[in-house]
Amino acid sequence: GAVVSQHPSWVICKSGTSVKIECRSLDFQATTMFWYRQFPKQSLMLMATSNEGSKATYEQGVEKDKFLINHASLTLSTLTVTSAHPEDSSFYICSARATPSYEQYFGPGTRLTVT
Amino acid sequence: KQEVTQIPAALSVPEGENLVLNCSFTDSAIYNLQWFRQDPGKGLTSLLLIQSSQREQTSGRLNASLDKSSGRSTLYIAASQPGDSATYLCAVLLFAGGTSYGKLTFGQGTILTVHP
């Protein structure tokens, strides 16, 4: 199957700093990518839908100014957590949708810890 | 609003047993349905994708069926192994034109434990 990578796999940062997470589709082009957040023992929560060349669509309750998403190419989307706080600590997972099957492939996730 | 339910929430079986995981959804106007596996602390691995026009898909020991009219899908795992232990998630994508098109709706998952 297709491969989606995320970098970094884990990151520790201090409160008030910003962190950027990269999501790449390695062997296919993805016009649409997604960013999810997952808390321990819970299901995935969709944060935003990212379309190449246009602004991301954020889910209700997700602060767009805090979670900046950029989808500059057909193989790369980035999520920047700005002014991170301990409550932003979580597991962030991206996914990319292949066409024409619309099968969705997920990255391995990024563990963010804000101290 | 599409709702996806998975039964059972947890399942523990001895190695070698055949098992069935169930998934039901409320809106039958789906584009496709995917079954995923998630290991602790990892991302999701796509197991099987069934398009709305298909009735089943097979990959190795896995077989997934889809009955769109009744809003049900099952994932059949043959000859289970300890390495199959994981959380299994089903997710549906609504058909184009639906207000939620483009976003997967996930079930809560079934936690599978296969013991030696």
JSON list of C-alpha atoms in Angstrom, two decimals:
[
{"chain": "A", "resi": 1, "resn": "GLY", "atom": "CA", "xyz": [0.00, 0.00, 0.00]},
{"chain": "A", "resi": 2, "resn": "ALA", "atom": "CA", "xyz": [0.89, 3.66, -0.20]},
{"chain": "A", "resi": 3, "resn": "VAL", "atom": "CA", "xyz": [3.14, 5.18, 2.42]},
{"chain": "A", "resi": 4, "resn": "VAL", "atom": "CA", "xyz": [2.67, 8.33, 4.45]},
{"chain": "A", "resi": 5, "resn": "SER", "atom": "CA", "xyz": [5.49, 9.57, 6.64]},
{"chain": "A", "resi": 6, "resn": "GLN", "atom": "CA", "xyz": [5.51, 12.01, 9.52]},
{"chain": "A", "resi": 7, "resn": "HIS", "atom": "CA", "xyz": [8.39, 13.92, 11.00]},
{"chain": "A", "resi": 8, "resn": "PRO", "atom": "CA", "xyz": [9.29, 14.11, 13.79]},
{"chain": "A", "resi": 9, "resn": "SER", "atom": "CA", "xyz": [7.95, 10.95, 15.41]},
{"chain": "A", "resi": 10, "resn": "TRP", "atom": "CA", "xyz": [8.20, 12.58, 18.81]},
{"chain": "A", "resi": 11, "resn": "VAL", "atom": "CA", "xyz": [9.03, 16.04, 20.07]},
{"chain": "A", "resi": 12, "resn": "ILE", "atom": "CA", "xyz": [9.37, 17.73, 23.43]},
{"chain": "A", "resi": 13, "resn": "CYS", "atom": "CA", "xyz": [9.12, 21.50, 23.58]},
{"chain": "A", "resi": 14, "resn": "LYS", "atom": "CA", "xyz": [8.80, 24.20, 26.16]},
{"chain": "A", "resi": 15, "resn": "SER", "atom": "CA", "xyz": [5.58, 26.06, 26.81]},
{"chain": "A", "resi": 16, "resn": "GLY", "atom": "CA", "xyz": [5.25, 29.12, 24.57]},
{"chain": "A", "resi": 17, "resn": "THR", "atom": "CA", "xyz": [7.32, 27.79, 21.68]},
{"chain": "A", "resi": 18, "resn": "SER", "atom": "CA", "xyz": [6.08, 26.62, 18.29]},
{"chain": "A", "resi": 19, "resn": "VAL", "atom": "CA", "xyz": [6.44, 23.17, 16.80]},
{"chain": "A", "resi": 20, "resn": "LYS", "atom": "CA", "xyz": [6.11, 22.11, 13.16]},
{"chain": "A", "resi": 21, "resn": "ILE", "atom": "CA", "xyz": [5.08, 18.61, 12.12]},
{"chain": "A", "resi": 22, "resn": "GLU", "atom": "CA", "xyz": [5.53, 17.43, 8.54]},
{"chain": "A", "resi": 23, "resn": "CYS", "atom": "CA", "xyz": [3.35, 14.92, 6.71]},
{"chain": "A", "resi": 24, "resn": "ARG", "atom": "CA", "xyz": [4.48, 13.49, 3.37]},
{"chain": "A", "resi": 25, "resn": "SER", "atom": "CA", "xyz": [2.89, 11.09, 0.92]},
{"chain": "A", "resi": 26, "resn": "LEU", "atom": "CA", "xyz": [5.91, 9.19, -0.34]},
{"chain": "A", "resi": 27, "resn": "ASP", "atom": "CA", "xyz": [4.68, 7.38, -3.41]},
{"chain": "A", "resi": 28, "resn": "PHE", "atom": "CA", "xyz": [1.50, 9.13, -4.47]},
{"chain": "A", "resi": 29, "resn": "GLN", "atom": "CA", "xyz": [0.12, 12.61, -4.83]},
{"chain": "A", "resi": 30, "resn": "ALA", "atom": "CA", "xyz": [-2.55, 13.76, -2.43]},
{"chain": "A", "resi": 31, "resn": "THR", "atom": "CA", "xyz": [-4.70, 16.77, -3.11]},
{"chain": "A", "resi": 32, "resn": "THR", "atom": "CA", "xyz": [-6.35, 16.25, 0.26]},
{"chain": "A", "resi": 33, "resn": "MET", "atom": "CA", "xyz": [-4.67, 15.54, 3.58]},
{"chain": "A", "resi": 34, "resn": "PHE", "atom": "CA", "xyz": [-6.12, 15.40, 7.06]},
{"chain": "A", "resi": 35, "resn": "TRP", "atom": "CA", "xyz": [-4.85, 16.14, 10.55]},
{"chain": "A", "resi": 36, "resn": "TYR", "atom": "CA", "xyz": [-6.12, 14.23, 13.56]},
{"chain": "A", "resi": 37, "resn": "ARG", "atom": "CA", "xyz": [-5.50, 14.34, 17.26]},
{"chain": "A", "resi": 38, "resn": "GLN", "atom": "CA", "xyz": [-5.79, 11.34, 19.54]},
{"chain": "A", "resi": 39, "resn": "PHE", "atom": "CA", "xyz": [-5.95, 11.22, 23.31]},
{"chain": "A", "resi": 40, "resn": "PRO", "atom": "CA", "xyz": [-5.04, 8.05, 25.22]},
{"chain": "A", "resi": 41, "resn": "LYS", "atom": "CA", "xyz": [-7.56, 5.24, 24.78]},
{"chain": "A", "resi": 42, "resn": "GLN", "atom": "CA", "xyz": [-9.79, 7.43, 22.62]},
{"chain": "A", "resi": 43, "resn": "SER", "atom": "CA", "xyz": [-10.65, 7.47, 18.96]},
{"chain": "A", "resi": 44, "resn": "LEU", "atom": "CA", "xyz": [-9.23, 9.93, 16.46]},
{"chain": "A", "resi": 45, "resn": "MET", "atom": "CA", "xyz": [-10.54, 13.47, 16.43]},
{"chain": "A", "resi": 46, "resn": "LEU", "atom": "CA", "xyz": [-10.40, 15.24, 13.08]},
{"chain": "A", "resi": 47, "resn": "MET", "atom": "CA", "xyz": [-8.83, 18.68, 13.42]},
{"chain": "A", "resi": 48, "resn": "ALA", "atom": "CA", "xyz": [-8.78, 19.93, 9.85]},
{"chain": "A", "resi": 49, "resn": "THR", "atom": "CA", "xyz": [-8.90, 19.03, 6.19]},
{"chain": "A", "resi": 50, "resn": "SER", "atom": "CA", "xyz": [-6.04, 20.34, 4.09]},
{"chain": "A", "resi": 51, "resn": "ASN", "atom": "CA", "xyz": [-6.40, 20.88, 0.35]},
{"chain": "A", "resi": 52, "resn": "GLU", "atom": "CA", "xyz": [-3.37, 21.56, -1.80]},
{"chain": "A", "resi": 53, "resn": "GLY", "atom": "CA", "xyz": [-3.15, 25.21, -2.77]},
{"chain": "A", "resi": 54, "resn": "SER", "atom": "CA", "xyz": [-6.03, 26.40, -0.64]},
{"chain": "A", "resi": 55, "resn": "LYS", "atom": "CA", "xyz": [-6.82, 27.20, 2.96]},
{"chain": "A", "resi": 56, "resn": "ALA", "atom": "CA", "xyz": [-7.49, 24.38, 5.35]},
{"chain": "A", "resi": 57, "resn": "THR", "atom": "CA", "xyz": [-10.97, 23.67, 6.64]},
{"chain": "A", "resi": 58, "resn": "TYR", "atom": "CA", "xyz": [-11.01, 23.42, 10.41]},
{"chain": "A", "resi": 59, "resn": "GLU", "atom": "CA", "xyz": [-13.45, 21.40, 12.49]},
{"chain": "A", "resi": 60, "resn": "GLN", "atom": "CA", "xyz": [-15.63, 23.19, 14.99]},
{"chain": "A", "resi": 61, "resn": "GLY", "atom": "CA", "xyz": [-13.75, 24.04, 18.16]},
{"chain": "A", "resi": 62, "resn": "VAL", "atom": "CA", "xyz": [-10.28, 23.86, 16.60]},
{"chain": "A", "resi": 63, "resn": "GLU", "atom": "CA", "xyz": [-8.40, 27.16, 16.77]},
{"chain": "A", "resi": 64, "resn": "LYS", "atom": "CA", "xyz": [-7.09, 27.95, 13.31]},
{"chain": "A", "resi": 65, "resn": "ASP", "atom": "CA", "xyz": [-4.64, 30.53, 14.64]},
{"chain": "A", "resi": 66, "resn": "LYS", "atom": "CA", "xyz": [-3.14, 28.02, 17.01]},
{"chain": "A", "resi": 67, "resn": "PHE", "atom": "CA", "xyz": [-2.94, 25.07, 14.65]},
{"chain": "A", "resi": 68, "resn": "LEU", "atom": "CA", "xyz": [-1.58, 26.42, 11.38]},
{"chain": "A", "resi": 69, "resn": "ILE", "atom": "CA", "xyz": [-1.86, 24.09, 8.43]},
{"chain": "A", "resi": 70, "resn": "ASN", "atom": "CA", "xyz": [-0.07, 24.50, 5.12]},
{"chain": "A", "resi": 71, "resn": "HIS", "atom": "CA", "xyz": [-0.48, 22.20, 2.12]},
{"chain": "A", "resi": 72, "resn": "ALA", "atom": "CA", "xyz": [2.02, 23.68, -0.28]},
{"chain": "A", "resi": 73, "resn": "SER", "atom": "CA", "xyz": [2.50, 20.70, -2.57]},
{"chain": "A", "resi": 74, "resn": "LEU", "atom": "CA", "xyz": [0.77, 17.50, -3.57]},
{"chain": "A", "resi": 75, "resn": "THR", "atom": "CA", "xyz": [3.03, 15.49, -1.28]},
{"chain": "A", "resi": 76, "resn": "LEU", "atom": "CA", "xyz": [3.54, 17.70, 1.76]},
{"chain": "A", "resi": 77, "resn": "SER", "atom": "CA", "xyz": [1.32, 19.16, 4.46]},
{"chain": "A", "resi": 78, "resn": "THR", "atom": "CA", "xyz": [2.55, 20.76, 7.66]},
{"chain": "A", "resi": 79, "resn": "LEU", "atom": "CA", "xyz": [0.92, 21.41, 11.01]},
{"chain": "A", "resi": 80, "resn": "THR", "atom": "CA", "xyz": [2.42, 24.11, 13.20]},
{"chain": "A", "resi": 81, "resn": "VAL", "atom": "CA", "xyz": [1.34, 24.27, 16.83]},
{"chain": "A", "resi": 82, "resn": "THR", "atom": "CA", "xyz": [1.92, 27.88, 17.82]},
{"chain": "A", "resi": 83, "resn": "SER", "atom": "CA", "xyz": [2.57, 29.04, 21.37]},
{"chain": "A", "resi": 84, "resn": "ALA", "atom": "CA", "xyz": [2.25, 25.50, 22.61]},
{"chain": "A", "resi": 85, "resn": "HIS", "atom": "CA", "xyz": [0.90, 24.79, 26.08]},
{"chain": "A", "resi": 86, "resn": "PRO", "atom": "CA", "xyz": [0.86, 21.59, 28.13]},
{"chain": "A", "resi": 87, "resn": "GLU", "atom": "CA", "xyz": [-2.76, 20.94, 27.14]},
{"chain": "A", "resi": 88, "resn": "ASP", "atom": "CA", "xyz": [-1.59, 20.68, 23.51]},
{"chain": "A", "resi": 89, "resn": "SER", "atom": "CA", "xyz": [0.37, 17.57, 24.45]},
{"chain": "A", "resi": 90, "resn": "SER", "atom": "CA", "xyz": [-1.12, 14.77, 22.40]},
{"chain": "A", "resi": 91, "resn": "PHE", "atom": "CA", "xyz": [-0.62, 12.27, 19.60]},
{"chain": "A", "resi": 92, "resn": "TYR", "atom": "CA", "xyz": [-1.04, 13.94, 16.20]},
{"chain": "A", "resi": 93, "resn": "ILE", "atom": "CA", "xyz": [-1.69, 11.80, 13.13]},
{"chain": "A", "resi": 94, "resn": "CYS", "atom": "CA", "xyz": [-1.91, 12.90, 9.52]},
{"chain": "A", "resi": 95, "resn": "SER", "atom": "CA", "xyz": [-3.44, 11.07, 6.60]},
{"chain": "A", "resi": 96, "resn": "ALA", "atom": "CA", "xyz": [-3.50, 11.47, 2.85]},
{"chain": "A", "resi": 97, "resn": "ARG", "atom": "CA", "xyz": [-6.23, 10.50, 0.46]},
{"chain": "A", "resi": 98, "resn": "ALA", "atom": "CA", "xyz": [-5.41, 8.77, -2.80]},
{"chain": "A", "resi": 99, "resn": "THR", "atom": "CA", "xyz": [-7.49, 9.16, -5.92]},
{"chain": "A", "resi": 100, "resn": "PRO", "atom": "CA", "xyz": [-9.51, 7.79, -7.59]},
{"chain": "A", "resi": 101, "resn": "SER", "atom": "CA", "xyz": [-10.06, 5.14, -4.92]},
{"chain": "A", "resi": 102, "resn": "TYR", "atom": "CA", "xyz": [-10.38, 7.72, -2.11]},
{"chain": "A", "resi": 103, "resn": "GLU", "atom": "CA", "xyz": [-8.53, 5.28, 0.10]},
{"chain": "A", "resi": 104, "resn": "GLN", "atom": "CA", "xyz": [-7.01, 7.08, 3.05]},
{"chain": "A", "resi": 105, "resn": "TYR", "atom": "CA", "xyz": [-3.50, 6.30, 4.27]},
{"chain": "A", "resi": 106, "resn": "PHE", "atom": "CA", "xyz": [-2.23, 7.32, 7.68]},
{"chain": "A", "resi": 107, "resn": "GLY", "atom": "CA", "xyz": [1.14, 8.38, 8.94]},
{"chain": "A", "resi": 108, "resn": "PRO", "atom": "CA", "xyz": [2.79, 6.81, 12.00]},
{"chain": "A", "resi": 109, "resn": "GLY", "atom": "CA", "xyz": [1.92, 9.75, 14.24]},
{"chain": "A", "resi": 110, "resn": "THR", "atom": "CA", "xyz": [3.84, 12.38, 16.19]},
{"chain": "A", "resi": 111, "resn": "ARG", "atom": "CA", "xyz": [3.92, 12.41, 19.97]},
{"chain": "A", "resi": 112, "resn": "LEU", "atom": "CA", "xyz": [4.06, 16.01, 21.20]},
{"chain": "A", "resi": 113, "resn": "THR", "atom": "CA", "xyz": [4.92, 16.75, 24.81]},
{"chain": "A", "resi": 114, "resn": "VAL", "atom": "CA", "xyz": [4.85, 20.36, 25.99]},
{"chain": "A", "resi": 115, "resn": "THR", "atom": "CA", "xyz": [6.63, 21.03, 29.28]},
{"chain": "B", "resi": 1, "resn": "LYS", "atom": "CA", "xyz": [-25.39, 12.81, 10.68]},
{"chain": "B", "resi": 2, "resn": "GLN", "atom": "CA", "xyz": [-23.50, 9.60, 9.97]},
{"chain": "B", "resi": 3, "resn": "GLU", "atom": "CA", "xyz": [-22.92, 7.42, 13.02]},
{"chain": "B", "resi": 4, "resn": "VAL", "atom": "CA", "xyz": [-20.71, 4.35, 13.04]},
{"chain": "B", "resi": 5, "resn": "THR", "atom": "CA", "xyz": [-20.95, 1.68, 15.71]},
{"chain": "B", "resi": 6, "resn": "GLN", "atom": "CA", "xyz": [-18.61, -1.23, 16.30]},
{"chain": "B", "resi": 7, "resn": "ILE", "atom": "CA", "xyz": [-19.47, -4.35, 18.22]},
{"chain": "B", "resi": 8, "resn": "PRO", "atom": "CA", "xyz": [-17.99, -5.77, 20.35]},
{"chain": "B", "resi": 9, "resn": "ALA", "atom": "CA", "xyz": [-15.95, -3.07, 22.07]},
{"chain": "B", "resi": 10, "resn": "ALA", "atom": "CA", "xyz": [-13.43, -5.68, 23.17]},
{"chain": "B", "resi": 11, "resn": "LEU", "atom": "CA", "xyz": [-12.78, -9.28, 22.29]},
{"chain": "B", "resi": 12, "resn": "SER", "atom": "CA", "xyz": [-10.38, -11.83, 23.75]},
{"chain": "B", "resi": 13, "resn": "VAL", "atom": "CA", "xyz": [-9.88, -15.13, 21.96]},
{"chain": "B", "resi": 14, "resn": "PRO", "atom": "CA", "xyz": [-7.41, -18.01, 22.00]},
{"chain": "B", "resi": 15, "resn": "GLU", "atom": "CA", "xyz": [-4.93, -18.35, 19.17]},
{"chain": "B", "resi": 16, "resn": "GLY", "atom": "CA", "xyz": [-6.26, -20.15, 16.11]},
{"chain": "B", "resi": 17, "resn": "GLU", "atom": "CA", "xyz": [-9.86, -19.08, 16.49]},
{"chain": "B", "resi": 18, "resn": "ASN", "atom": "CA", "xyz": [-11.81, -17.52, 13.63]},
{"chain": "B", "resi": 19, "resn": "LEU", "atom": "CA", "xyz": [-13.53, -14.29, 14.60]},
{"chain": "B", "resi": 20, "resn": "VAL", "atom": "CA", "xyz": [-15.88, -11.63, 13.30]},
{"chain": "B", "resi": 21, "resn": "LEU", "atom": "CA", "xyz": [-15.88, -7.92, 14.04]},
{"chain": "B", "resi": 22, "resn": "ASN", "atom": "CA", "xyz": [-18.99, -5.94, 13.31]},
{"chain": "B", "resi": 23, "resn": "CYS", "atom": "CA", "xyz": [-19.52, -2.40, 12.06]},
{"chain": "B", "resi": 24, "resn": "SER", "atom": "CA", "xyz": [-22.82, -0.63, 11.41]},
{"chain": "B", "resi": 25, "resn": "PHE", "atom": "CA", "xyz": [-23.54, 2.80, 9.97]},
{"chain": "B", "resi": 26, "resn": "THR", "atom": "CA", "xyz": [-26.67, 4.89, 9.83]},
{"chain": "B", "resi": 27, "resn": "ASP", "atom": "CA", "xyz": [-26.40, 6.61, 6.42]},
{"chain": "B", "resi": 28, "resn": "SER", "atom": "CA", "xyz": [-26.21, 4.12, 3.57]},
{"chain": "B", "resi": 29, "resn": "ALA", "atom": "CA", "xyz": [-25.12, 6.73, 1.00]},
{"chain": "B", "resi": 30, "resn": "ILE", "atom": "CA", "xyz": [-21.47, 5.87, 1.45]},
{"chain": "B", "resi": 31, "resn": "TYR", "atom": "CA", "xyz": [-18.67, 6.15, -1.09]},
{"chain": "B", "resi": 32, "resn": "ASN", "atom": "CA", "xyz": [-16.51, 3.52, 0.54]},
{"chain": "B", "resi": 33, "resn": "LEU", "atom": "CA", "xyz": [-15.72, 1.78, 3.82]},
{"chain": "B", "resi": 34, "resn": "GLN", "atom": "CA", "xyz": [-12.27, 1.10, 5.23]},
{"chain": "B", "resi": 35, "resn": "TRP", "atom": "CA", "xyz": [-11.06, -1.23, 7.94]},
{"chain": "B", "resi": 36, "resn": "PHE", "atom": "CA", "xyz": [-7.97, -0.15, 9.83]},
{"chain": "B", "resi": 37, "resn": "ARG", "atom": "CA", "xyz": [-5.74, -1.60, 12.47]},
{"chain": "B", "resi": 38, "resn": "GLN", "atom": "CA", "xyz": [-4.02, 0.48, 15.14]},
{"chain": "B", "resi": 39, "resn": "ASP", "atom": "CA", "xyz": [-1.29, -0.79, 17.42]},
{"chain": "B", "resi": 40, "resn": "PRO", "atom": "CA", "xyz": [-0.64, 1.10, 20.68]},
{"chain": "B", "resi": 41, "resn": "GLY", "atom": "CA", "xyz": [1.22, 4.34, 20.10]},
{"chain": "B", "resi": 42, "resn": "LYS", "atom": "CA", "xyz": [1.15, 3.93, 16.33]},
{"chain": "B", "resi": 43, "resn": "GLY", "atom": "CA", "xyz": [-0.73, 5.31, 13.36]},
{"chain": "B", "resi": 44, "resn": "LEU", "atom": "CA", "xyz": [-3.46, 3.47, 11.47]},
{"chain": "B", "resi": 45, "resn": "THR", "atom": "CA", "xyz": [-2.76, 0.75, 8.96]},
{"chain": "B", "resi": 46, "resn": "SER", "atom": "CA", "xyz": [-5.29, 0.35, 6.17]},
{"chain": "B", "resi": 47, "resn": "LEU", "atom": "CA", "xyz": [-6.38, -3.29, 6.01]},
{"chain": "B", "resi": 48, "resn": "LEU", "atom": "CA", "xyz": [-9.15, -3.34, 3.44]},
{"chain": "B", "resi": 49, "resn": "LEU", "atom": "CA", "xyz": [-11.08, -0.84, 1.37]},
{"chain": "B", "resi": 50, "resn": "ILE", "atom": "CA", "xyz": [-14.54, -1.70, 0.04]},
{"chain": "B", "resi": 51, "resn": "GLN", "atom": "CA", "xyz": [-16.09, 0.59, -2.54]},
{"chain": "B", "resi": 52, "resn": "SER", "atom": "CA", "xyz": [-19.84, 1.12, -2.33]},
{"chain": "B", "resi": 53, "resn": "SER", "atom": "CA", "xyz": [-20.38, -1.03, -5.43]},
{"chain": "B", "resi": 54, "resn": "GLN", "atom": "CA", "xyz": [-18.51, -4.00, -3.94]},
{"chain": "B", "resi": 55, "resn": "ARG", "atom": "CA", "xyz": [-19.73, -6.64, -1.53]},
{"chain": "B", "resi": 56, "resn": "GLU", "atom": "CA", "xyz": [-16.47, -7.95, -0.17]},
{"chain": "B", "resi": 57, "resn": "GLN", "atom": "CA", "xyz": [-12.71, -7.71, -0.22]},
{"chain": "B", "resi": 58, "resn": "THR", "atom": "CA", "xyz": [-10.09, -10.23, 0.83]},
{"chain": "B", "resi": 59, "resn": "SER", "atom": "CA", "xyz": [-6.48, -9.91, 1.86]},
{"chain": "B", "resi": 60, "resn": "GLY", "atom": "CA", "xyz": [-4.72, -12.96, 3.25]},
{"chain": "B", "resi": 61, "resn": "ARG", "atom": "CA", "xyz": [-6.55, -14.11, 6.39]},
{"chain": "B", "resi": 62, "resn": "LEU", "atom": "CA", "xyz": [-8.83, -11.08, 6.33]},
{"chain": "B", "resi": 63, "resn": "ASN", "atom": "CA", "xyz": [-12.18, -10.82, 4.61]},
{"chain": "B", "resi": 64, "resn": "ALA", "atom": "CA", "xyz": [-14.45, -7.80, 4.79]},
{"chain": "B", "resi": 65, "resn": "SER", "atom": "CA", "xyz": [-18.03, -7.75, 3.59]},
{"chain": "B", "resi": 66, "resn": "LEU", "atom": "CA", "xyz": [-20.34, -4.83, 2.97]},
{"chain": "B", "resi": 67, "resn": "ASP", "atom": "CA", "xyz": [-24.14, -4.75, 2.96]},
{"chain": "B", "resi": 68, "resn": "LYS", "atom": "CA", "xyz": [-24.85, -1.14, 2.14]},
{"chain": "B", "resi": 69, "resn": "SER", "atom": "CA", "xyz": [-28.61, -1.42, 2.22]},
{"chain": "B", "resi": 70, "resn": "SER", "atom": "CA", "xyz": [-28.61, -2.67, 5.79]},
{"chain": "B", "resi": 71, "resn": "GLY", "atom": "CA", "xyz": [-25.74, -0.43, 6.85]},
{"chain": "B", "resi": 72, "resn": "ARG", "atom": "CA", "xyz": [-23.42, -3.23, 7.94]},
{"chain": "B", "resi": 73, "resn": "SER", "atom": "CA", "xyz": [-19.91, -4.46, 7.40]},
{"chain": "B", "resi": 74, "resn": "THR", "atom": "CA", "xyz": [-18.06, -7.36, 8.96]},
{"chain": "B", "resi": 75, "resn": "LEU", "atom": "CA", "xyz": [-14.37, -8.10, 9.21]},
{"chain": "B", "resi": 76, "resn": "TYR", "atom": "CA", "xyz": [-13.59, -11.79, 9.36]},
{"chain": "B", "resi": 77, "resn": "ILE", "atom": "CA", "xyz": [-10.20, -12.87, 10.66]},
{"chain": "B", "resi": 78, "resn": "ALA", "atom": "CA", "xyz": [-9.28, -16.49, 10.06]},
{"chain": "B", "resi": 79, "resn": "ALA", "atom": "CA", "xyz": [-6.93, -18.49, 12.24]},
{"chain": "B", "resi": 80, "resn": "SER", "atom": "CA", "xyz": [-6.16, -15.63, 14.58]},
{"chain": "B", "resi": 81, "resn": "GLN", "atom": "CA", "xyz": [-2.60, -15.12, 15.86]},
{"chain": "B", "resi": 82, "resn": "PRO", "atom": "CA", "xyz": [-1.18, -13.17, 18.83]},
{"chain": "B", "resi": 83, "resn": "GLY", "atom": "CA", "xyz": [0.22, -10.68, 16.31]},
{"chain": "B", "resi": 84, "resn": "ASP", "atom": "CA", "xyz": [-3.35, -9.80, 15.35]},
{"chain": "B", "resi": 85, "resn": "SER", "atom": "CA", "xyz": [-3.83, -8.17, 18.75]},
{"chain": "B", "resi": 86, "resn": "ALA", "atom": "CA", "xyz": [-4.65, -4.52, 18.12]},
{"chain": "B", "resi": 87, "resn": "THR", "atom": "CA", "xyz": [-7.54, -2.08, 17.91]},
{"chain": "B", "resi": 88, "resn": "TYR", "atom": "CA", "xyz": [-9.60, -2.49, 14.75]},
{"chain": "B", "resi": 89, "resn": "LEU", "atom": "CA", "xyz": [-11.46, 0.51, 13.39]},
{"chain": "B", "resi": 90, "resn": "CYS", "atom": "CA", "xyz": [-13.98, 0.81, 10.63]},
{"chain": "B", "resi": 91, "resn": "ALA", "atom": "CA", "xyz": [-14.63, 4.10, 8.90]},
{"chain": "B", "resi": 92, "resn": "VAL", "atom": "CA", "xyz": [-17.04, 5.24, 6.20]},
{"chain": "B", "resi": 93, "resn": "LEU", "atom": "CA", "xyz": [-16.76, 7.98, 3.61]},
{"chain": "B", "resi": 94, "resn": "LEU", "atom": "CA", "xyz": [-20.03, 9.57, 2.56]},
{"chain": "B", "resi": 95, "resn": "PHE", "atom": "CA", "xyz": [-20.97, 9.81, -1.11]},
{"chain": "B", "resi": 96, "resn": "ALA", "atom": "CA", "xyz": [-20.25, 12.99, -3.03]},
{"chain": "B", "resi": 97, "resn": "GLY", "atom": "CA", "xyz": [-22.87, 15.63, -2.46]},
{"chain": "B", "resi": 98, "resn": "GLY", "atom": "CA", "xyz": [-23.41, 14.76, 1.16]},
{"chain": "B", "resi": 99, "resn": "THR", "atom": "CA", "xyz": [-22.71, 17.59, 3.55]},
{"chain": "B", "resi": 100, "resn": "SER", "atom": "CA", "xyz": [-19.98, 15.55, 5.17]},
{"chain": "B", "resi": 101, "resn": "TYR", "atom": "CA", "xyz": [-18.35, 14.27, 2.00]},
{"chain": "B", "resi": 102, "resn": "GLY", "atom": "CA", "xyz": [-14.63, 13.97, 2.25]},
{"chain": "B", "resi": 103, "resn": "LYS", "atom": "CA", "xyz": [-14.33, 13.12, 5.92]},
{"chain": "B", "resi": 104, "resn": "LEU", "atom": "CA", "xyz": [-14.10, 9.64, 7.28]},
{"chain": "B", "resi": 105, "resn": "THR", "atom": "CA", "xyz": [-16.47, 8.84, 10.12]},
{"chain": "B", "resi": 106, "resn": "PHE", "atom": "CA", "xyz": [-14.91, 6.33, 12.51]},
{"chain": "B", "resi": 107, "resn": "GLY", "atom": "CA", "xyz": [-16.38, 3.80, 14.84]},
{"chain": "B", "resi": 108, "resn": "GLN", "atom": "CA", "xyz": [-15.03, 3.58, 18.38]},
{"chain": "B", "resi": 109, "resn": "GLY", "atom": "CA", "xyz": [-13.07, 0.46, 17.56]},
{"chain": "B", "resi": 110, "resn": "THR", "atom": "CA", "xyz": [-12.84, -3.12, 18.75]},
{"chain": "B", "resi": 111, "resn": "ILE", "atom": "CA", "xyz": [-9.89, -4.00, 20.97]},
{"chain": "B", "resi": 112, "resn": "LEU", "atom": "CA", "xyz": [-8.78, -7.49, 20.01]},
{"chain": "B", "resi": 113, "resn": "THR", "atom": "CA", "xyz": [-6.57, -9.65, 22.17]},
{"chain": "B", "resi": 114, "resn": "VAL", "atom": "CA", "xyz": [-5.41, -13.01, 20.87]},
{"chain": "B", "resi": 115, "resn": "HIS", "atom": "CA", "xyz": [-3.73, -15.04, 23.57]},
{"chain": "B", "resi": 116, "resn": "PRO", "atom": "CA", "xyz": [-1.38, -17.97, 22.94]}
]
